[in-house]
């Protein structure tokens, strides 16, 4: 037996916070050493934080990274333990994203990233150069102060691996695992047994399985120990890095860290017998044949042993069942942890939420309630950092600290129902009951006086007073009256967030929370600068369907039973007068259902469909019950209002990223915001396709073949054409 003990970690780093980042790295190394591990892996770019973005272009950032790296190496932290530390490095005139492998206060090798992540939320090619040479390691001259402190003038730099006396170890950095020909396949043939994957991977709903399957597949047929480390938390932007540090051996998960946590440092340890790797490889004939004619990868000889022989005192890690969270749990815990990091790092004293009693704002309230529950639970588990942050934010005195989530919520969470003459007693009541269940400080106010003042001013200026459509007004009047209410609520929310702490002699300020969902953003069913305009939005990238499922789950598992009633109510903005023969409904206003919006969003973003290809796809999906002309009208209706309202995405409140079809304009979904909303060429092509189709032949036959698929998106009948009004309320 060759017994090897390894440690990987989740670190809650903060971009550009070098002091705290360095301390967390030191803490993780110390914990790993205390456990007896001889390899410690940290996340990608852990010294600087992954989300520095254009700060990577500053020489200061690289210089400070070297200074902090020196601080780690000059002590005894790396004595007897191989550490892989992520940082940016400039070689000649190029900047590289590197893993620095060190042992006993010396740098063994610097491994630059070869394949950079450059899609979705990632822009690594903006800041880094991909390392191209694969046939040799080059000599890298260390900065003079580093060389002097370490007594080492240079280090091997490039693609290669470390050859110890009893095993071989190599790095594979994040995106490299997901390439068509990942480095580990070639490295395994060269005898590498331990792979170190330092990552900066963010949370996305239902994504974890893809990641874990990649680790399993990497070692299932070719053998090996695959270690994975990740950031965990909000490091200063829209992304939540979702941890899940783990160790996989020959396709079996033997250690797994948390996906969502308030901990700053979490170390995951595994004890492995490396002989099982050699045994598997020796039993696969094709592996043996390919290894015999492999392309040789450069290596660095390290005259040091990492393994220990058979000893019953060392207990081997056994295969585990993979722990997956349900999507409902992901919505609760991911945004909840993100909000906590944002709150404690922003210097704010709490949150303020305009709570309408509808599904979206109630979801946000439930997530804040979940955050409070997580804080109290983590304090009970002995986390001193969470306790210190909670004492500071909650303004506790005389040794007191949070022991009850509702009491903590009362200190840090305001909810405000901003009612009008158009608000129903049901939504007012639901908001109050939910606030009581969570424990928030709840206010109930009417905005009618402010609305009336605006209308009187307008009447004084113009001599006219607008009316709602149900009272005989035009679409323009109707929309303007709704927008006035919405924007008044936004102004009031920010005023209350600034002044309520002062009124109650509390320190600091409150952050305003937004509550528009991803489907409303995609359709533009919101008013620019209304209550969707806030400081941050934890649900801005979550679909309405997922939120409704979450509400049903949260009613039971978070202990907020009123959410079941919220979920059952039809979505409405409550911005038009309620009449016996008329009640405003979101889906009627939009001219499409939320279920349809999710389909449009996925086709537009994930499958990269323009109007014509979306029409063709939906003819197959919906052809069993809709005619081509009906599908065409739906597609045209969506693209018309999507393009009319795209400009709203340029000022969308920074939102937690959770969904792969998010229309977020800042970095994820980059598109123009001034369109020819008639789409003349594309819509003409659709019309030509419709006219060519034999409705009774081609389309019906296709519809029969996809009946099952059509059932999968049931409830998508032809929606009312609607007025196209944007959602202008909460």
XYZ file of C-alpha atoms in Angstrom:
730
model
C 0.000 0.000 0.000
C 0.971 3.619 -0.687
C -1.176 5.653 1.663
C -1.615 9.323 0.774
C -3.547 11.906 2.751
C -4.777 14.923 0.795
C -6.727 18.079 1.597
C -8.718 20.398 -0.616
C -10.807 23.376 0.405
C -13.605 25.874 -0.125
C -12.449 29.435 0.551
C -14.694 32.481 0.815
C -12.285 34.933 -0.822
C -13.008 38.585 -1.636
C -11.580 40.181 -4.752
C -8.688 42.543 -3.951
C -8.855 41.914 -0.175
C -5.283 40.662 0.061
C -4.985 40.605 3.866
C -8.069 38.494 4.468
C -7.457 36.285 1.428
C -3.941 35.505 2.635
C -5.153 34.724 6.135
C -7.780 32.297 4.855
C -5.134 30.536 2.754
C -2.887 30.269 5.799
C -5.758 28.919 7.890
C -6.565 26.269 5.283
C -2.929 25.126 5.109
C -2.729 24.948 8.896
C -5.925 22.871 9.094
C -4.676 20.571 6.331
C -1.357 20.032 8.126
C -3.108 19.408 11.415
C -5.140 16.667 9.736
C -1.951 14.997 8.527
C -2.414 15.844 4.838
C 0.683 16.119 2.648
C -1.042 17.867 -0.269
C -3.166 21.005 0.060
C -5.093 22.377 -2.929
C -6.642 25.849 -3.011
C -8.963 27.511 -5.541
C -8.047 29.333 -8.725
C -6.542 32.820 -8.244
C -7.113 32.494 -4.507
C -4.583 35.156 -3.495
C -6.292 37.939 -5.415
C -9.805 36.546 -5.541
C -11.217 35.269 -8.821
C -13.486 38.242 -9.547
C -10.898 41.043 -9.805
C -11.772 41.505 -13.490
C -9.989 44.589 -14.895
C -7.968 44.912 -11.678
C -5.949 42.028 -13.151
C -4.660 44.536 -15.697
C -3.016 46.558 -12.924
C 0.592 45.740 -12.110
C -0.213 46.395 -8.446
C -2.483 43.348 -8.388
C 0.301 41.018 -9.528
C 2.834 42.696 -7.230
C 0.591 42.361 -4.182
C -0.048 38.714 -5.036
C 3.707 38.034 -4.989
C 4.063 39.907 -1.686
C 1.328 37.812 -0.062
C 2.746 34.620 -1.566
C 6.132 35.451 -0.017
C 4.419 35.979 3.346
C 3.023 32.440 3.115
C 6.279 30.788 2.077
C 8.798 32.413 4.414
C 7.234 30.799 7.478
C 6.934 27.114 8.239
C 3.456 26.666 6.752
C 4.659 24.707 3.709
C 7.059 22.503 5.644
C 6.112 18.900 4.872
C 3.112 19.714 2.710
C 2.783 20.336 -1.031
C 0.663 23.445 -1.556
C -0.953 24.544 -4.788
C -1.684 28.281 -4.626
C -3.486 30.252 -7.333
C -2.257 33.694 -8.423
C -1.626 35.869 -11.517
C 1.972 35.980 -12.775
C 3.623 38.088 -15.466
C 6.296 36.324 -17.503
C 8.146 38.506 -19.981
C 5.255 40.688 -21.225
C 2.421 38.175 -20.821
C 0.085 37.752 -17.873
C -0.823 34.186 -16.899
C -3.357 32.580 -14.582
C -1.132 30.222 -12.588
C -1.019 27.539 -9.960
C 2.206 27.717 -7.959
C 3.220 24.356 -6.490
C 5.497 24.657 -3.495
C 6.987 22.531 -0.711
C 9.312 23.217 2.194
C 9.458 26.974 1.481
C 10.494 26.433 -2.153
C 8.642 26.752 -5.448
C 8.628 23.392 -7.218
C 6.885 24.495 -10.403
C 4.651 27.230 -11.797
C 1.830 25.853 -13.929
C 0.144 28.469 -16.217
C -3.409 27.808 -17.394
C -3.516 26.562 -20.986
C -7.212 26.800 -21.838
C -9.006 29.891 -20.573
C -12.700 30.201 -19.744
C -14.152 32.769 -22.094
C -17.900 32.255 -22.378
C -20.982 32.930 -20.283
C -19.841 34.925 -17.253
C -16.160 34.305 -17.951
C -13.788 36.742 -19.690
C -10.358 35.311 -18.920
C -8.917 36.139 -22.355
C -9.482 39.799 -21.540
C -6.961 39.574 -18.709
C -4.758 36.531 -19.315
C -2.805 34.772 -22.034
C -3.163 31.036 -22.584
C 0.086 29.082 -22.247
C 0.875 27.480 -25.619
C 4.124 25.399 -25.402
C 3.578 21.783 -24.367
C 6.943 20.157 -25.012
C 9.172 21.816 -22.437
C 9.364 23.631 -19.144
C 11.111 26.995 -19.230
C 13.104 28.764 -16.542
C 11.207 31.570 -14.800
C 13.258 34.203 -12.999
C 11.591 35.023 -9.715
C 11.154 38.685 -8.702
C 14.260 39.849 -6.867
C 12.608 40.290 -3.462
C 10.989 36.865 -3.718
C 14.268 35.282 -4.780
C 16.058 36.866 -1.856
C 13.421 35.824 0.680
C 13.240 32.218 -0.557
C 16.903 31.748 -1.442
C 15.733 30.619 -4.882
C 16.366 32.554 -8.089
C 14.210 30.640 -10.569
C 11.533 27.965 -10.962
C 10.311 25.685 -13.776
C 7.403 27.287 -15.661
C 4.968 25.638 -18.053
C 2.974 22.478 -18.711
C 4.305 19.479 -16.847
C 4.067 17.469 -13.652
C 5.916 16.777 -10.423
C 7.574 13.381 -10.145
C 8.024 12.492 -6.486
C 9.849 9.391 -5.312
C 6.595 7.481 -4.839
C 3.961 9.154 -7.046
C 3.400 11.856 -9.644
C 1.233 14.972 -9.207
C -0.035 17.531 -11.697
C -2.348 20.525 -11.929
C -5.341 20.836 -14.229
C -6.896 24.277 -13.897
C -10.700 24.652 -13.984
C -11.724 25.055 -17.655
C -9.040 22.622 -18.837
C -11.098 19.733 -17.468
C -14.008 20.594 -19.769
C -12.051 20.867 -23.019
C -12.327 18.334 -25.836
C -8.899 16.861 -25.029
C -8.307 17.587 -21.332
C -4.719 17.485 -20.034
C -5.462 14.740 -17.508
C -5.915 12.171 -20.297
C -2.340 12.719 -21.487
C -0.938 13.128 -17.990
C -2.459 9.829 -16.849
C -0.614 8.020 -19.651
C 2.590 9.658 -18.344
C 2.051 8.149 -14.907
C 0.422 11.053 -13.065
C -1.765 9.650 -10.297
C -2.933 12.793 -8.480
C -4.654 15.638 -10.325
C -5.159 19.035 -8.704
C -8.032 21.080 -10.140
C -8.129 24.637 -8.806
C -11.378 26.245 -9.873
C -13.403 29.447 -9.833
C -16.789 27.926 -10.640
C -20.036 29.756 -9.920
C -23.425 28.409 -8.956
C -26.087 27.839 -11.547
C -29.289 25.940 -10.911
C -28.973 22.220 -11.653
C -25.310 22.568 -12.688
C -23.472 20.639 -9.970
C -24.115 17.243 -11.517
C -22.325 18.309 -14.720
C -19.272 19.280 -12.707
C -19.135 16.163 -10.542
C -19.696 13.868 -13.509
C -16.654 15.429 -15.162
C -14.474 14.491 -12.158
C -15.891 10.987 -12.117
C -15.413 10.494 -15.859
C -11.833 11.780 -15.628
C -10.813 8.886 -13.397
C -13.386 6.155 -14.045
C -11.615 4.450 -16.962
C -8.048 5.753 -16.659
C -7.760 5.753 -12.866
C -6.432 8.499 -10.642
C -7.082 10.735 -7.678
C -8.927 13.886 -8.724
C -8.908 16.749 -6.215
C -11.154 19.760 -6.727
C -11.040 23.094 -4.898
C -13.337 26.065 -5.387
C -14.211 29.477 -4.068
C -17.375 29.700 -1.998
C -19.360 32.884 -1.537
C -19.841 36.335 -3.068
C -16.418 37.747 -3.889
C -17.750 41.141 -4.938
C -20.107 40.617 -7.881
C -23.204 38.891 -9.221
C -21.783 35.385 -8.967
C -21.964 32.995 -6.040
C -19.118 30.478 -6.091
C -20.635 27.287 -4.798
C -17.751 25.390 -3.267
C -18.252 21.623 -3.235
C -14.556 20.838 -2.836
C -14.165 17.110 -3.289
C -11.903 14.149 -3.903
C -12.662 11.404 -6.448
C -10.717 8.136 -6.695
C -11.127 5.860 -9.729
C -14.562 7.328 -10.412
C -15.792 7.138 -6.797
C -16.440 10.223 -4.681
C -14.652 9.723 -1.350
C -14.895 13.243 0.131
C -17.284 16.137 -0.521
C -17.502 19.598 0.982
C -20.571 21.805 1.238
C -22.061 23.550 -1.768
C -23.580 26.415 0.233
C -22.118 27.619 3.506
C -21.409 30.715 5.592
C -17.981 29.369 6.573
C -14.936 31.331 5.421
C -12.719 28.239 5.353
C -13.745 24.622 4.839
C -11.113 21.905 4.435
C -12.009 18.480 3.039
C -9.612 15.615 3.774
C -9.275 12.133 2.266
C -6.982 9.179 2.957
C -6.225 7.203 -0.212
C -4.377 4.060 -1.210
C -2.590 4.953 -4.454
C -2.096 1.292 -5.272
C -5.759 1.129 -6.336
C -4.910 3.600 -9.101
C -1.976 1.525 -10.309
C -4.072 -1.647 -10.082
C -6.887 -0.219 -12.217
C -4.522 1.076 -14.871
C -2.693 -2.205 -14.997
C -5.939 -4.072 -15.604
C -7.022 -2.036 -18.651
C -5.289 -3.328 -21.762
C -6.108 -0.299 -23.911
C -4.644 2.035 -21.286
C -1.445 0.002 -21.239
C -1.183 0.097 -25.033
C -1.758 3.843 -25.239
C 0.702 4.506 -22.401
C 3.385 2.567 -24.285
C 3.292 5.050 -27.191
C 2.403 8.222 -25.310
C 3.606 11.730 -26.027
C 6.070 12.554 -23.318
C 5.088 15.398 -20.967
C 7.873 17.382 -19.233
C 8.350 16.719 -15.532
C 10.227 18.000 -12.493
C 12.034 15.494 -10.276
C 11.306 16.046 -6.585
C 13.430 13.875 -4.264
C 10.734 13.626 -1.641
C 8.232 10.942 -0.583
C 4.570 11.745 0.008
C 3.172 8.314 0.867
C 3.354 6.152 3.958
C 3.170 2.332 4.043
C 0.318 0.177 5.320
C -0.725 1.192 8.821
C -4.039 0.379 10.503
C -3.947 3.746 12.268
C -4.671 5.371 8.901
C -8.301 4.788 7.954
C -9.046 4.840 4.254
C -11.785 7.075 2.856
C -14.632 5.025 1.406
C -16.962 5.867 -1.503
C -19.805 8.219 -0.614
C -23.202 8.907 -2.046
C -23.066 12.251 -3.847
C -24.980 14.941 -1.985
C -27.160 17.006 -4.318
C -29.494 19.799 -3.277
C -32.917 20.059 -4.853
C -33.516 23.176 -7.011
C -35.713 24.544 -4.232
C -32.870 24.178 -1.730
C -30.478 25.790 -4.194
C -32.785 28.823 -4.463
C -32.970 29.092 -0.680
C -29.334 28.521 0.236
C -27.433 30.012 -2.718
C -29.004 33.486 -2.723
C -29.262 33.326 1.072
C -25.490 32.867 1.461
C -24.835 35.467 -1.262
C -26.977 38.008 0.592
C -25.108 37.356 3.833
C -21.726 37.948 2.204
C -22.993 41.104 0.512
C -24.498 42.397 3.758
C -21.469 41.798 5.957
C -18.990 43.120 3.397
C -20.965 46.191 2.297
C -21.045 47.824 5.722
C -24.862 47.935 5.668
C -26.977 47.230 8.739
C -29.723 45.256 7.038
C -32.172 44.979 4.154
C -35.369 46.747 3.169
C -37.845 45.011 0.881
C -41.023 46.402 -0.697
C -43.252 43.412 0.103
C -46.376 43.266 -2.057
C -47.703 39.888 -0.946
C -47.050 38.500 -4.435
C -44.874 35.561 -5.425
C -41.702 37.461 -6.300
C -41.319 39.755 -3.298
C -42.474 36.931 -1.012
C -39.718 34.719 -2.460
C -37.139 37.380 -1.655
C -38.516 37.720 1.878
C -38.319 33.947 2.343
C -34.698 33.927 1.142
C -33.788 36.624 3.686
C -35.574 34.565 6.326
C -33.543 31.538 5.265
C -30.380 33.633 5.557
C -31.299 34.520 9.139
C -31.872 30.845 9.907
C -28.470 29.929 8.451
C -26.755 32.609 10.535
C -28.317 31.395 13.789
C -27.524 27.768 12.920
C -23.889 28.536 12.103
C -23.462 30.480 15.354
C -24.879 27.504 17.257
C -22.300 25.323 15.481
C -19.521 27.517 16.860
C -18.530 29.699 13.890
C -16.910 32.711 15.551
C -16.637 34.767 12.347
C -20.355 34.491 11.599
C -21.057 35.334 15.230
C -18.856 38.437 15.136
C -20.452 39.643 11.899
C -23.969 39.051 13.238
C -23.209 40.935 16.467
C -21.894 43.908 14.478
C -24.708 43.986 11.912
C -27.471 43.364 14.459
C -25.987 45.926 16.883
C -25.966 43.503 19.812
C -24.564 44.688 23.141
C -23.288 43.229 26.410
C -22.198 39.866 25.047
C -25.534 39.101 23.387
C -25.756 37.458 19.966
C -28.479 35.963 17.743
C -30.064 32.763 19.010
C -33.431 33.074 17.261
C -33.846 33.758 13.536
C -37.046 35.797 13.963
C -35.430 38.028 16.571
C -32.414 38.489 14.301
C -34.686 39.326 11.353
C -36.422 41.984 13.438
C -33.049 43.716 13.821
C -31.848 43.571 10.225
C -34.872 43.284 7.931
C -37.568 45.851 7.119
C -40.530 44.911 4.933
C -42.901 47.570 3.603
C -46.313 47.115 2.023
C -46.850 50.209 -0.134
C -50.535 49.937 -0.845
C -52.772 51.998 -3.079
C -56.437 52.175 -3.948
C -55.709 49.362 -6.409
C -54.303 47.009 -3.764
C -56.464 44.193 -2.463
C -57.003 43.279 1.165
C -55.706 39.789 0.343
C -52.239 40.913 -0.711
C -52.036 43.343 2.207
C -52.914 40.528 4.596
C -50.508 38.040 2.984
C -47.638 40.524 3.294
C -48.368 41.107 6.979
C -48.693 37.395 7.825
C -45.463 36.500 6.012
C -43.573 39.336 7.710
C -44.751 38.030 11.094
C -43.642 34.489 10.225
C -40.180 35.668 9.203
C -39.882 38.222 12.002
C -39.213 41.329 9.904
C -40.026 44.855 11.043
C -43.114 45.425 8.902
C -44.617 48.736 7.793
C -47.927 49.289 6.058
C -48.429 52.552 4.175
C -50.562 54.073 1.433
C -49.079 55.898 -1.538
C -52.409 57.353 -2.735
C -51.649 60.830 -1.376
C -48.325 60.987 -3.204
C -49.894 59.707 -6.438
C -52.639 62.305 -6.150
C -50.069 65.067 -5.644
C -48.269 64.046 -8.839
C -51.504 63.950 -10.812
C -52.574 67.338 -9.468
C -49.238 68.813 -10.480
C -49.615 67.344 -13.960
C -53.151 68.712 -14.210
C -51.932 72.157 -13.174
C -49.270 72.051 -15.887
C -51.404 70.651 -18.714
C -55.029 71.058 -17.791
C -55.590 67.335 -18.233
C -55.870 64.449 -15.807
C -55.160 60.891 -17.070
C -57.635 58.047 -16.510
C -57.319 54.290 -16.285
C -58.393 52.240 -19.278
C -61.257 50.672 -17.338
C -62.521 54.224 -16.729
C -62.349 55.196 -20.397
C -58.696 56.252 -20.642
C -56.268 55.390 -23.435
C -53.413 52.876 -23.291
C -50.981 55.771 -22.829
C -52.913 57.148 -19.863
C -53.333 53.682 -18.357
C -49.637 52.892 -18.590
C -48.558 56.262 -17.207
C -50.802 55.914 -14.171
C -49.252 52.539 -13.409
C -45.716 53.860 -13.879
C -46.337 56.711 -11.433
C -47.237 54.241 -8.691
C -44.268 52.018 -9.453
C -41.708 54.801 -9.464
C -43.073 56.396 -6.317
C -42.544 53.068 -4.579
C -38.925 52.976 -5.722
C -38.242 56.487 -4.361
C -39.964 55.685 -1.072
C -38.012 52.435 -0.705
C -34.657 54.184 -0.970
C -35.761 56.999 1.345
C -36.925 54.529 3.982
C -33.739 52.465 3.670
C -31.675 55.572 4.367
C -33.752 57.108 7.158
C -35.446 54.306 9.098
C -32.209 53.262 10.857
C -31.807 56.902 11.912
C -35.400 57.035 13.149
C -34.784 53.997 15.322
C -31.311 55.175 16.389
C -29.623 52.314 14.588
C -26.244 52.758 12.929
C -25.647 52.568 9.190
C -28.034 52.159 6.273
C -30.181 49.434 4.738
C -29.798 47.860 1.317
C -32.915 47.907 -0.869
C -33.796 44.493 -2.300
C -35.364 44.093 -5.736
C -37.757 41.321 -6.681
C -38.180 41.010 -10.442
C -37.607 37.532 -11.876
C -35.709 36.419 -14.978
C -38.836 35.968 -17.125
C -40.053 39.502 -16.437
C -36.618 40.823 -17.344
C -36.621 38.838 -20.586
C -40.076 40.131 -21.582
C -39.460 43.609 -20.145
C -42.522 43.261 -17.949
C -41.340 45.828 -15.448
C -41.018 49.583 -15.274
C -37.613 51.169 -15.639
C -36.736 52.623 -12.223
C -39.560 51.034 -10.272
C -39.266 48.572 -7.386
C -37.212 46.357 -9.665
C -34.602 49.120 -9.303
C -32.809 48.327 -6.062
C -29.324 47.775 -4.661
C -29.313 44.034 -5.343
C -31.792 41.366 -6.404
C -31.465 37.759 -5.210
C -34.049 36.357 -7.675
C -33.330 38.356 -10.834
C -31.996 35.276 -12.601
C -34.607 32.773 -11.403
C -37.677 31.801 -13.418
C -41.244 32.292 -12.246
C -41.867 28.550 -12.444
C -38.898 27.773 -10.209
C -39.963 30.477 -7.757
C -43.452 29.044 -7.450
C -42.010 25.604 -6.765
C -39.682 27.204 -4.222
C -42.606 28.876 -2.450
C -44.369 25.541 -2.002
C -41.148 24.056 -0.620
C -40.397 27.017 1.654
C -43.889 26.962 3.137
C -42.978 23.605 4.680
C -39.212 23.487 5.041
C -38.550 27.079 6.107
C -41.618 27.205 8.320
C -43.463 30.009 6.509
C -46.875 28.385 5.797
C -48.436 31.542 4.338
C -46.243 31.071 1.272
C -48.561 28.289 0.105
C -51.372 30.831 -0.175
C -49.053 33.278 -1.946
C -48.107 30.632 -4.509
C -51.712 29.694 -5.191
C -52.758 33.279 -5.979
C -52.748 34.386 -9.654
C -49.838 36.781 -10.401
C -50.998 40.403 -10.585
C -49.321 43.810 -10.428
C -52.370 45.440 -8.761
C -51.773 48.742 -10.515
C -55.159 49.121 -12.178
C -58.509 49.547 -10.418
C -60.272 46.335 -9.416
C -63.749 46.054 -10.919
C -66.395 43.354 -10.704
C -65.793 42.590 -14.386
C -62.021 43.222 -14.478
C -58.955 42.181 -12.528
C -55.417 42.823 -13.745
C -53.392 39.629 -14.382
C -49.726 39.398 -15.390
C -50.098 36.755 -18.088
C -52.998 38.577 -19.745
C -51.010 41.830 -19.695
C -47.993 40.117 -21.258
C -49.909 38.176 -23.868
C -47.980 35.039 -22.917
C -47.654 32.679 -19.978
C -44.654 32.431 -17.670
C -44.263 28.854 -18.835
C -43.990 30.038 -22.426
C -41.488 32.699 -21.391
C -39.173 30.044 -19.983
C -39.315 28.187 -23.293
C -38.607 31.352 -25.280
C -35.750 32.251 -22.938
C -34.031 28.888 -23.237
C -34.376 28.788 -27.015
C -33.092 32.359 -27.359
C -30.055 32.033 -25.092
C -29.121 28.397 -24.536
C -29.941 27.182 -28.036
C -29.013 30.504 -29.681
C -32.228 30.795 -31.707
C -33.243 33.872 -33.615
C -36.891 34.416 -34.612
C -36.825 32.009 -37.579
C -35.107 29.088 -35.869
C -37.250 29.605 -32.752
C -40.352 29.372 -34.931
C -39.070 26.172 -36.549
C -38.263 24.590 -33.188
C -41.633 25.501 -31.721
C -43.465 24.084 -34.734
C -42.048 20.715 -33.679
C -42.625 21.283 -29.967
C -46.124 22.745 -30.160
C -47.209 21.414 -33.559
C -49.477 18.809 -32.000
C -51.976 21.446 -30.913
C -51.060 24.773 -32.522
C -51.097 25.675 -36.201
C -47.978 27.191 -37.797
C -49.697 30.575 -37.975
C -50.460 30.436 -34.236
C -46.855 29.520 -33.435
C -45.683 32.316 -35.730
C -47.841 34.890 -33.928
C -46.496 33.780 -30.557
C -42.872 34.036 -31.695
C -43.443 37.450 -33.273
C -45.231 38.681 -30.151
C -42.337 37.602 -27.951
C -39.599 39.118 -30.102
C -41.541 42.358 -30.529
C -41.816 43.008 -26.798
C -38.403 41.536 -25.994
C -36.786 44.046 -28.364
C -39.001 46.985 -27.342
C -37.964 46.479 -23.705
C -34.355 45.352 -24.106
C -33.148 48.818 -23.038
C -34.391 48.051 -19.530
C -31.679 45.423 -19.147
C -28.999 48.139 -19.282
C -30.113 49.376 -15.861
C -31.192 46.054 -14.393
C -30.425 45.795 -10.689
C -27.356 43.616 -10.050
C -28.832 40.164 -9.620
C -27.650 36.823 -8.288
C -26.770 34.687 -11.311
C -28.698 31.418 -11.232
C -30.182 30.721 -14.643
C -28.545 29.867 -17.964
C -31.000 31.981 -19.992
C -30.614 35.183 -17.976
C -30.895 38.362 -20.107
C -28.513 40.241 -17.769
C -26.812 42.901 -19.876
C -23.696 43.609 -17.818
C -21.614 40.569 -18.728
C -23.694 37.470 -19.411
C -26.031 38.329 -22.294
C -24.369 40.975 -24.450
C -26.714 42.391 -27.089
C -27.841 45.692 -28.548
C -30.625 47.599 -26.815
C -31.936 49.521 -29.828
C -33.728 47.175 -32.216
C -35.879 47.440 -35.286
C -38.781 45.969 -33.341
C -40.619 45.033 -36.543
C -37.897 42.496 -37.416
C -38.938 42.872 -41.088
C -36.594 40.348 -42.665
C -36.957 37.669 -39.986
C -40.731 37.975 -39.685
C -41.075 37.878 -43.463
C -39.097 34.619 -43.532
C -41.456 33.194 -40.908
C -44.470 34.209 -42.984
C -42.947 32.501 -46.017
C -42.413 29.297 -44.039
C -45.992 29.366 -42.772
C -47.362 29.780 -46.298
C -45.276 26.844 -47.531
C -46.472 24.449 -44.877
C -49.268 22.003 -45.459
C -51.037 22.293 -42.128
C -52.857 19.008 -42.556
C -49.748 17.144 -43.700
C -46.297 18.172 -42.567
C -47.202 19.970 -39.366
C -49.774 17.467 -38.133
C -47.392 14.595 -38.773
C -44.618 16.396 -36.908
C -47.038 17.181 -34.102
C -47.921 13.518 -33.695
C -44.256 12.651 -33.274
C -43.723 15.272 -30.560
C -46.944 14.875 -28.613
C -45.008 13.810 -25.530
C -42.765 16.856 -25.777
C -45.803 19.094 -26.170
C -47.258 17.637 -22.971
C -43.986 18.536 -21.248
C -44.753 22.206 -21.814
C -48.476 21.909 -21.137
C -50.600 24.893 -20.383
C -49.143 26.814 -23.297
C -52.308 27.458 -25.185
C -52.810 30.614 -27.219
C -52.668 33.446 -24.686
C -54.712 36.591 -25.009
C -53.030 39.195 -27.166
C -52.932 41.551 -24.232
C -52.115 45.238 -24.180
C -48.386 44.639 -23.869
C -48.314 46.621 -20.631
C -45.080 46.201 -18.733
C -45.326 45.093 -15.148
C -45.013 48.313 -13.237
C -45.641 47.296 -9.652
C -43.690 45.418 -7.043
